[in-house]
Structure formats: C-alpha cells, structure tokens
CSV table of C-alpha atoms in Angstrom, one decimal:
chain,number,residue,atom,x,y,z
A,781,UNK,CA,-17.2,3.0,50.9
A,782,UNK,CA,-20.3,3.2,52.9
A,783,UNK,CA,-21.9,5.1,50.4
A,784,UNK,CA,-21.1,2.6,48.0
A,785,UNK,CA,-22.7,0.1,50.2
A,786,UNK,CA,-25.9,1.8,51.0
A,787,UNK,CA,-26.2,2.2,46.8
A,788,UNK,CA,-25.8,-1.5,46.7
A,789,UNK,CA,-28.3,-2.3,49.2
A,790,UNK,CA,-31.0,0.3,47.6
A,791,UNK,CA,-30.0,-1.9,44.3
A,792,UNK,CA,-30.8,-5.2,45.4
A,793,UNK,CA,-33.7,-4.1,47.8
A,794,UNK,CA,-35.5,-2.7,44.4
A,795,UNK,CA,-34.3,-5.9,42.7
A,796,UNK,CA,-33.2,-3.4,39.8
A,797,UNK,CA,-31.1,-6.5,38.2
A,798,UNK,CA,-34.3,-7.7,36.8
A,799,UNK,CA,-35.6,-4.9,35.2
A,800,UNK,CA,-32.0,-4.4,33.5
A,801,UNK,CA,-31.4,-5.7,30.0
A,802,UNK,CA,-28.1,-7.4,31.8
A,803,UNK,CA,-25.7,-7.4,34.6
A,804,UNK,CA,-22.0,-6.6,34.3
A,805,UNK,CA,-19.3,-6.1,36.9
A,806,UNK,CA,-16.6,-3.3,35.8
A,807,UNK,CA,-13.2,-4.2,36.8
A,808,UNK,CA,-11.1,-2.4,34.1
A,809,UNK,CA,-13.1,0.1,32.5
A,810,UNK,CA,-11.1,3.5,31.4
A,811,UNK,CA,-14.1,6.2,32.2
A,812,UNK,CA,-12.2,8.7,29.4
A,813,UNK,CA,-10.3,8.4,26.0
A,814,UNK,CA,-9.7,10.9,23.7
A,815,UNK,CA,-8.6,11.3,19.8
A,816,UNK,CA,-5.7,12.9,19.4
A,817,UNK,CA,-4.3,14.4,16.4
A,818,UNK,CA,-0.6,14.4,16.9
A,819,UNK,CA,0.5,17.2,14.3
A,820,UNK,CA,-0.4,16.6,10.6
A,821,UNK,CA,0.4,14.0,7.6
A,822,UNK,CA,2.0,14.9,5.4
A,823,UNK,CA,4.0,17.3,5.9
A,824,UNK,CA,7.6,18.7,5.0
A,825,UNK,CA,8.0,19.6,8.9
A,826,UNK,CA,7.4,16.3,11.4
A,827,UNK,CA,5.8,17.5,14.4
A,828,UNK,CA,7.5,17.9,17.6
A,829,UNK,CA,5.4,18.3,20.5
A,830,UNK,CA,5.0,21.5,22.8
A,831,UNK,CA,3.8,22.9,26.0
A,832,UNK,CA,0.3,23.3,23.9
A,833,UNK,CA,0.3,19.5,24.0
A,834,UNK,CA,1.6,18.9,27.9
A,835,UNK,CA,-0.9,21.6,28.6
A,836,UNK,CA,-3.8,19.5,26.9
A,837,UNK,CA,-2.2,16.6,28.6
A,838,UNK,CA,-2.7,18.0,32.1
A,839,UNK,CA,-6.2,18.8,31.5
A,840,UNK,CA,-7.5,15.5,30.4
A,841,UNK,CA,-5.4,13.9,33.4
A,842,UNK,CA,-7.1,16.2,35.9
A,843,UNK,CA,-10.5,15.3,34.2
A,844,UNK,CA,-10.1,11.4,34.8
A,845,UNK,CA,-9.6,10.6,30.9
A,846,UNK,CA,-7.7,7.1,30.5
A,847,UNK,CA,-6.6,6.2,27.4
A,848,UNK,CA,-5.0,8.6,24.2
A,849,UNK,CA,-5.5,7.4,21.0
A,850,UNK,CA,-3.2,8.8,18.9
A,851,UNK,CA,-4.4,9.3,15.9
A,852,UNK,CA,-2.6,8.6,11.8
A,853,UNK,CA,-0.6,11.5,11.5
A,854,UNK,CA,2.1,10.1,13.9
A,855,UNK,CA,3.5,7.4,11.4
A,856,UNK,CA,4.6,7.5,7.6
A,857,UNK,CA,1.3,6.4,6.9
A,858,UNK,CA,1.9,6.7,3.0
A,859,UNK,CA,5.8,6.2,3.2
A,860,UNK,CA,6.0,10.0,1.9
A,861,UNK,CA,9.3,10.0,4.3
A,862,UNK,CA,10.7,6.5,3.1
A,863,UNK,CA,9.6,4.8,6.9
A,864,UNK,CA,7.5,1.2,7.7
A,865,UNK,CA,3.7,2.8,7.8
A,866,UNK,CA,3.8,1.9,11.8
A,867,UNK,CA,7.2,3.6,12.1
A,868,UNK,CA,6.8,7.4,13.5
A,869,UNK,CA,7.5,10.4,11.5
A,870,UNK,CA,9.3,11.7,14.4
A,871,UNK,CA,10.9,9.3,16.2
A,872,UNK,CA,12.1,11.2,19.0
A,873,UNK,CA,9.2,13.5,19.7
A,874,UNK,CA,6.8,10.5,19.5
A,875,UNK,CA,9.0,9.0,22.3
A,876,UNK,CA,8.8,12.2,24.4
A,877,UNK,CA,4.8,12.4,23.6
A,878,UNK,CA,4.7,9.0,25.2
A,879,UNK,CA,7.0,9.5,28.5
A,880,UNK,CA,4.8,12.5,29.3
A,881,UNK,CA,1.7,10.7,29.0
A,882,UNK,CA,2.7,8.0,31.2
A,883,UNK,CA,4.2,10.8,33.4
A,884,UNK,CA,0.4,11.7,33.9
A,885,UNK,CA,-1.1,8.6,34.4
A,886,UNK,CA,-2.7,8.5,30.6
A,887,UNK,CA,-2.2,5.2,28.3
A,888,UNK,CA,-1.0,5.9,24.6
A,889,UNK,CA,-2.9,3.6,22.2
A,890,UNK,CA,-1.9,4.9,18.9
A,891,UNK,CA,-3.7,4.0,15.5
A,892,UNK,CA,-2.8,1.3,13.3
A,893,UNK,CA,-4.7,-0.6,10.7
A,894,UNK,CA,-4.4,-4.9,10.0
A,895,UNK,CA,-6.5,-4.3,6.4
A,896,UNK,CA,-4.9,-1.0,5.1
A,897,UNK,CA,-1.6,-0.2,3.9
A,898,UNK,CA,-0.4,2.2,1.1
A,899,UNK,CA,0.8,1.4,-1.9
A,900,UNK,CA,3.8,3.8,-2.1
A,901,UNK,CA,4.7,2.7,1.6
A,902,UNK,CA,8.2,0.9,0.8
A,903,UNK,CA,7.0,-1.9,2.9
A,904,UNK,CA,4.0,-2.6,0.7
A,905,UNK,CA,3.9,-6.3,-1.2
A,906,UNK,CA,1.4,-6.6,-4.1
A,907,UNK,CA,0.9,-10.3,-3.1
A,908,UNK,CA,-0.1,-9.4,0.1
A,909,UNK,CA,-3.1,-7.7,-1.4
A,910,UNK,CA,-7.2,-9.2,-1.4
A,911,UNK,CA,-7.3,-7.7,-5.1
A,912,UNK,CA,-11.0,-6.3,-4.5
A,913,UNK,CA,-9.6,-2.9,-5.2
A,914,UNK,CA,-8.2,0.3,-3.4
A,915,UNK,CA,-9.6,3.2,-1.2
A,916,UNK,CA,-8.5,6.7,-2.7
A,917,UNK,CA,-8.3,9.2,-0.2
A,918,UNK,CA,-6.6,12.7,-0.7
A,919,UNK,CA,-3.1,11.6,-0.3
A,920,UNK,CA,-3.7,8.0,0.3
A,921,UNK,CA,-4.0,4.9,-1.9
A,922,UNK,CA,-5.0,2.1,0.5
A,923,UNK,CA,-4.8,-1.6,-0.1
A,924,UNK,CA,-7.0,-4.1,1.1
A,925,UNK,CA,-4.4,-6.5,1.9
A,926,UNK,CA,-5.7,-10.6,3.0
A,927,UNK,CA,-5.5,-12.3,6.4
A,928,UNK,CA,-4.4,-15.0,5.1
A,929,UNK,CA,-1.2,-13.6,3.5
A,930,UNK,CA,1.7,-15.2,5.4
A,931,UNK,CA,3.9,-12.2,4.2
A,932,UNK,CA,1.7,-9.8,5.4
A,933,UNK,CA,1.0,-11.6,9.1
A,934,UNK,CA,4.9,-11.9,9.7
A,935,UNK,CA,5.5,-8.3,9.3
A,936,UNK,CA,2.0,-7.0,11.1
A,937,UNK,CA,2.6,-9.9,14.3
A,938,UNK,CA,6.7,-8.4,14.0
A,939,UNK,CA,5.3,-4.9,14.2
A,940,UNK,CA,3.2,-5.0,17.0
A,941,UNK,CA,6.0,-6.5,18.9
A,942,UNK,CA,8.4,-4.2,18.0
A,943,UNK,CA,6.3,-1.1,18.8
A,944,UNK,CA,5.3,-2.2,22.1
A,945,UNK,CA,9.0,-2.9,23.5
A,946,UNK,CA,10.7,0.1,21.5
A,947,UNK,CA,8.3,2.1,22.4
A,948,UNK,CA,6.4,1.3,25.8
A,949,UNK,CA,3.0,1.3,24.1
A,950,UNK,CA,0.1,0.8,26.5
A,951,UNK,CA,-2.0,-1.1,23.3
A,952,UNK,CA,-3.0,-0.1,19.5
A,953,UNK,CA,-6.3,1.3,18.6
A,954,UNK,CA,-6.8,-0.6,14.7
A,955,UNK,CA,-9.0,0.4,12.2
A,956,UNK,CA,-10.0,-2.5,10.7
A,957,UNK,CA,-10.2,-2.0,6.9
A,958,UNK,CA,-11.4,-5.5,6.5
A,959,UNK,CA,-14.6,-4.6,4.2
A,960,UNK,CA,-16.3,-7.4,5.3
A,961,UNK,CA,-19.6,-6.5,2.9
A,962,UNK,CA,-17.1,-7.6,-0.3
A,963,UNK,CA,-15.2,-11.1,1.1
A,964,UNK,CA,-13.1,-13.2,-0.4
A,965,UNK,CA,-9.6,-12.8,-1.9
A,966,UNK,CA,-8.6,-12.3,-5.6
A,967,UNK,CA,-5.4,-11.8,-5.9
A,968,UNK,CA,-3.8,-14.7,-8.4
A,969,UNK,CA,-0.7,-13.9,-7.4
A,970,UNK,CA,0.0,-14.0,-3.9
A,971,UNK,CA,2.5,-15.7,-1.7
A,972,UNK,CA,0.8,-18.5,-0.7
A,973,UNK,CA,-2.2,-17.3,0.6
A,974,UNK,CA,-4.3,-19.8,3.0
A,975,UNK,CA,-7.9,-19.3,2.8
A,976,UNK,CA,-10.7,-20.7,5.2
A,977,UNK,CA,-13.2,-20.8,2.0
A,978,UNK,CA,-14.2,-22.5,-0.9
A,979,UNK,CA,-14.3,-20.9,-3.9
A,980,UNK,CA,-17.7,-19.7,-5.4
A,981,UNK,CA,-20.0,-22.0,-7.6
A,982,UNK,CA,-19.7,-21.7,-11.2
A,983,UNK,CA,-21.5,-19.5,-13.5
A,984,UNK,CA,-23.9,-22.8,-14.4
A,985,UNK,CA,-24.1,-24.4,-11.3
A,986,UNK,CA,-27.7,-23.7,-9.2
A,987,UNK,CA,-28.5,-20.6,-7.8
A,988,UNK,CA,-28.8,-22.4,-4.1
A,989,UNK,CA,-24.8,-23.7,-4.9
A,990,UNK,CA,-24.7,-19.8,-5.6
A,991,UNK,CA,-26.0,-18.9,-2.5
A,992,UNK,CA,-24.2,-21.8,-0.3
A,993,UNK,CA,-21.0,-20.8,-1.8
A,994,UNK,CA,-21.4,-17.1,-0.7
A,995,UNK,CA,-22.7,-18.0,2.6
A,996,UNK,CA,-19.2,-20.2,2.5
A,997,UNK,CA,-16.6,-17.4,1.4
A,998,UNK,CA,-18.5,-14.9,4.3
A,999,UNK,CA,-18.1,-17.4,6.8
A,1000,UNK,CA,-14.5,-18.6,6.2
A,1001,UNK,CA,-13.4,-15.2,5.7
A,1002,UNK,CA,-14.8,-13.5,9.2
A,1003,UNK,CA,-13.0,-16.5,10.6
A,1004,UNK,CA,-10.0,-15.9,8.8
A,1005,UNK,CA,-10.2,-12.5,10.4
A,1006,UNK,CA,-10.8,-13.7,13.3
A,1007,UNK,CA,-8.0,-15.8,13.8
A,1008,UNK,CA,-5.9,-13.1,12.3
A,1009,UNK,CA,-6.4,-10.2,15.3
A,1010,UNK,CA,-6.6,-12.9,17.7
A,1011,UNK,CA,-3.3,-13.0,17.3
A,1012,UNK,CA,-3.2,-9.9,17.6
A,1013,UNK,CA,-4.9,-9.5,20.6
A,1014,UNK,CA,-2.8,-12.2,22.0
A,1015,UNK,CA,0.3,-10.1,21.8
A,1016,UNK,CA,-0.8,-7.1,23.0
A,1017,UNK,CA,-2.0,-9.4,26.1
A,1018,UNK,CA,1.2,-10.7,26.8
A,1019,UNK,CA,2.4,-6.4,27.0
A,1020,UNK,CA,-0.7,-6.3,29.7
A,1021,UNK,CA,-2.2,-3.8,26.8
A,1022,UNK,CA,-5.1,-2.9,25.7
A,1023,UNK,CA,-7.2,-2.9,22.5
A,1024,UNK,CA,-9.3,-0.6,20.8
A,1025,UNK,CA,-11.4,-1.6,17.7
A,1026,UNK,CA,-13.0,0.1,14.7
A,1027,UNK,CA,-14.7,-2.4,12.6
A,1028,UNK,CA,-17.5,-1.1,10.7
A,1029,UNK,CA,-19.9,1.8,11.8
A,1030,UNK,CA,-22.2,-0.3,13.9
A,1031,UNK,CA,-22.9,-3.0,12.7
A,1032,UNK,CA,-22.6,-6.7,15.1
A,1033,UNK,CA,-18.6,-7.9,14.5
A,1034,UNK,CA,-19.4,-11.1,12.9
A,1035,UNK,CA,-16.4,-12.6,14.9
A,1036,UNK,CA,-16.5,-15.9,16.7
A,1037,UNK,CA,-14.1,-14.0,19.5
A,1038,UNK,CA,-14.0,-11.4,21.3
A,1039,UNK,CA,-10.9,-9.8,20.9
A,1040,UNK,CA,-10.7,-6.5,21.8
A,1041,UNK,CA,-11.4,-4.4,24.8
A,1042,UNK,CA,-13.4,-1.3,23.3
A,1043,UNK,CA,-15.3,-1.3,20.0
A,1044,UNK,CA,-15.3,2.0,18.6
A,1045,UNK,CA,-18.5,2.9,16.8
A,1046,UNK,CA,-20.0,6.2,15.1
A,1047,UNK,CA,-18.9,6.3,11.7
A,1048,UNK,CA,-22.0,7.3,9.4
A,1049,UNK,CA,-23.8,7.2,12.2
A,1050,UNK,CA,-26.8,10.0,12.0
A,1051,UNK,CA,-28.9,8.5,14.6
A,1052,UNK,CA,-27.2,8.2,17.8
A,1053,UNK,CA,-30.1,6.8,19.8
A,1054,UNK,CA,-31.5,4.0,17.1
A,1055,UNK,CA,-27.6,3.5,17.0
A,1056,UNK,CA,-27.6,2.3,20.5
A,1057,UNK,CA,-30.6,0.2,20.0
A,1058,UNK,CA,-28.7,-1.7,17.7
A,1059,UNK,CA,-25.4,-2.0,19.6
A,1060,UNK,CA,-26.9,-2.3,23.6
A,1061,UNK,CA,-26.8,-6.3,23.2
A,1062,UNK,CA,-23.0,-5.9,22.3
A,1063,UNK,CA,-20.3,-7.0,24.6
A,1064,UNK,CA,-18.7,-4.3,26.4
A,1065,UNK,CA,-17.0,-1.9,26.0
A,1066,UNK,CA,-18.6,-0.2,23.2
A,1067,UNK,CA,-17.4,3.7,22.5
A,1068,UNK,CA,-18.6,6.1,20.1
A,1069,UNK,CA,-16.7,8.9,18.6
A,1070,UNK,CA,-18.9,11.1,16.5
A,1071,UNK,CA,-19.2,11.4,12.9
A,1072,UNK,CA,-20.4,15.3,12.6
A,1073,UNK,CA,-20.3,15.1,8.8
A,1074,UNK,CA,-22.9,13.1,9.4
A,1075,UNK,CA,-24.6,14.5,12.6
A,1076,UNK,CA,-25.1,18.3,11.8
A,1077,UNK,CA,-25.1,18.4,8.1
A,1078,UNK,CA,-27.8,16.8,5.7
A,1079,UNK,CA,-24.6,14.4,4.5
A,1080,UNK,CA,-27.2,12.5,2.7
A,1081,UNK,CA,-28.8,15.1,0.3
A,1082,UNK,CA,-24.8,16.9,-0.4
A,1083,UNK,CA,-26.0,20.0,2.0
A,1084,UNK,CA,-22.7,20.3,3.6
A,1085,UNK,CA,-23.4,23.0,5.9
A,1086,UNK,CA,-23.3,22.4,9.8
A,1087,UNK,CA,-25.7,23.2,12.0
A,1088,UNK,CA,-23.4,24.4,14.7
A,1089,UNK,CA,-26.3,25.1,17.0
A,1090,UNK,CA,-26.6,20.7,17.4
A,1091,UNK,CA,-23.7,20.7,18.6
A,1092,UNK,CA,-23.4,20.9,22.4
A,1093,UNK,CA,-26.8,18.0,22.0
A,1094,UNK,CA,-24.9,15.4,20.2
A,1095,UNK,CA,-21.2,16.2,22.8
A,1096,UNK,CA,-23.9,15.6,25.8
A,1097,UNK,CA,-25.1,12.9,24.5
A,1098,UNK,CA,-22.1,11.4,23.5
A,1099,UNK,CA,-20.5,11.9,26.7
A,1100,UNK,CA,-23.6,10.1,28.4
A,1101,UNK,CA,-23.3,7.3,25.6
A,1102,UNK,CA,-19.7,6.2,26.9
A,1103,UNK,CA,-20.9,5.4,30.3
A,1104,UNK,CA,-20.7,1.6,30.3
A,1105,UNK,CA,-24.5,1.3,31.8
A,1106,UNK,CA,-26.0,3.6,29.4
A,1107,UNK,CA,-24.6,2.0,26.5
C-alpha cells in the first residue's frame, strides 16, 4: 500500500495526467484471458475434458489470467448432432469444464454469435435471415440473420438466459457477424421484420436521394444493432456477467452504446502498432488476439509460409498491448 502511494505521489508531482492522451481509473479489469479450444467440431467423438485441460487450467490460474473464452467447438455449431447451435456437444463434460474453472478462480465466457447461424442447425428460420447472402466456411454455411427479426430475438434473448442459469456462465464472448459494410435487410419473406430504415431511393431518383438513402439504411441499421445487444448486454448484467465483443477487425463500433466490457480486435490485422493508432481513442477495454495468418506470412501476395522466427515479437508485443495503459 505505501508503495502504491509513493507511485501516486511521483504521478501527480510530474503532473503525468497531462501529458496522457486520457485518464481512466480501473476497477474491474481482468489482467488475463485466454482462447481456448475445447476439443474439436465436428466430430464423431464429443470431447470430454482431461487432466491435460485441469493441468492447463492450473497454469493460467497461477499466472493471474481471468477470463476463458471458450471457443466454437463446444456447441453444435452446425446442428451436425441434431442440438440448438448454443447447446453443448457434451453436455456433461462442458458442465465439469465449467465447475473446474470456477474451482480456480477463472470466469468461463464461451463463444456465441447474434449474426451467424447455420443453415442445417435444426433451429434455423429462413425468415429470420438479412438475405445479403451466406459465409461458406469448411463445414459451415452461416446465415446473416436481421436484428430486427422478432423470431430470431425471442430465441437469442431465451438463450442467453437459459445458458447463464443452466449453466453458471460468468458472460458470452459474441462474434458479431453483423457485416455492417453491406446493411440493410432483404429478405421478402420474413416474419415481420421491424426495421429502423427507409428503403433506398429509386433507380431514377437523384444521386444525393441515392446517397441520403444509404447514409439512412447505415444509420438505422447500426441502431438496430444496437438496440439489439443492448439487450443483450442487459441480461447478462442482470447475471453480474461479463461481455466480450468481436465486431469487425478494428475498425470504431459505429454503436450509439457501449455495450460490452472488452472489444476483441486483431482479425486481418498485419500492423499491430498503426492498429493501435487507430483504436487508442476507443473506450476500454480493448483486447487483441492475433491473427498470424496475417502477421508472419505475406497473406496478401498468397505466400502462405510463416515466418516462425516473428513469432516471440508479435506474443511480446501482444502481451504488452493488453495492458489497459498501453492500449
């Protein structure tokens, strides 16, 4: 404690708030979080946890990490095993997974996504869907489904509820699968769909009607968002939870709320550093997990090899990039 005041004093005496792009007090900042790939998806055998994972939970409890997010391979993402996409693949070893975290002081934040969902999931509604067309990866067919499907926000609002009381979740980390580039909603036959946009000028009308009708869609449909994991947010607040948020790779959240807790950044990211001049104006917490498909390769002109020598520069200086003041 009187260490902690003597630093205080040396900060005021050099007046070091005004040479700082902005003060913050921490109150609730988790110093560590981690990824964590909880077996694999698909599969014909659903994992059950082992010693290898209490062993890996140990070590990141004695190193002071916080939070686990747990990453897709713990639900039937793609309803291969006939479940709800949020609904785990092993029901009972997912439990276990969570008591021992908790057991060790670690919060379990595990992956879920507002914008995605499968098409062979059994759950999945063609009228909940934006109709701007599907992301193929591998094994997955995602939908871009619309915040203002009232089909679609029952059963998401219902889920997060459920997951957090069956399971004694500690918050989600969502991956937001918004595409916020390509906004608007297409799909003629939804179910009832309420949208916070007028639709686009005609073909004929001016091309500043064009543009003022563009402007309108993006506007009303980051609010439409907005509203959407505000609600969200809300109920994970009631559970005293906590929120983790991947949006886009860092670019500003064109939200009128803040409503998460962390903001996850680094995808195609191949610049850490101009990175951070871009998202140091953010409000905290911001978090970056690398993309190394992006960082050691040249991703850009299809040279796929890694430069594994990069490596141990880019873990540094991540690790030094989740410290709240150097972000």
């Amino acid at each position: 404690m009187a260490n902690n005041l003597l630093l205080w004093k040396w900060v005021r005496q050099n007046q070091l708030s005004k040479s700082c792009l902005r003060r913050h007090r921490l109150f609730n900042y988790e110093p560590g979080l981690i990824a964590y790939q909880f077996g694999n998806y698909p599969t014909r055998e659903p994992y059950y946890p082992n010693e290898n994972d209490w062993k890996l939970l140990d070590l990141y409890a004695e190193n002071g990490v916080g939070i686990i997010n747990v990453r897709e391979a713990w639900s039937d993402l793609s309803g291969y095993f006939g479940k709800d996409p949020q609904e785990p693949v092993n029901e009972q070893g997912f439990r276990r997974f969570v008591h021992e975290c908790h057991e060790r002081g670690l919060k379990v934040t595990p992956y879920i996504s507002p914008g995605y969902m499968d098409i062979h999931s059994p759950v999945y509604r063609p009228e909940w869907s934006r109709g701007v067309g599907r992301l193929d990866e591998i094994y997955e067919t995602l939908e871009l489904l619309c915040p203002g499907s009232p089909g679609h926000r029952a059963r998401f609002f219902s889920t997060i509820d459920r997951l957090m009381d069956s399971y004694g979740l500690d918050g989600f980390y969502w991956d937001g699968g918004m595409r916020l580039t390509q906004p608007g909603c297409f799909n003629e036959n939804h179910d009832g769909h309420v949208h916070f946009w007028e639709t686009t000028p005609a073909a004929e009308d001016s091309e500043r009607n064009h543009a003022a009708g563009d402007a309108a869609v993006r506007e009303g449909f980051a609010a439409l968002w907005n509203d959407f994991i505000c609600e969200v947010y809300a109920r994970i607040k009631r559970r005293n939870g906590i929120v983790v948020a991947h949006i886009s790779s860092d670019l500003e959240p064109p939200f009128e709320d803040k409503c998460w807790d962390y903001l996850l950044v680094g995808e195609g990211i191949g610049d850490p550093i101009a990175s951070v001049e871009k998202t140091k104006r953010f409000e905290p917490y911001v978090l970056r997990f690398n993309d190394w498909s992006t960082l050691i390769t040249n991703y850009r002109e299809r040279d796929l090899t890694p430069k594994l020598e990069l490596v141990p520069k880019y873990v540094h200086l991540s690790m030094a990039l989740c410290i709240p003041y150097l972000q």
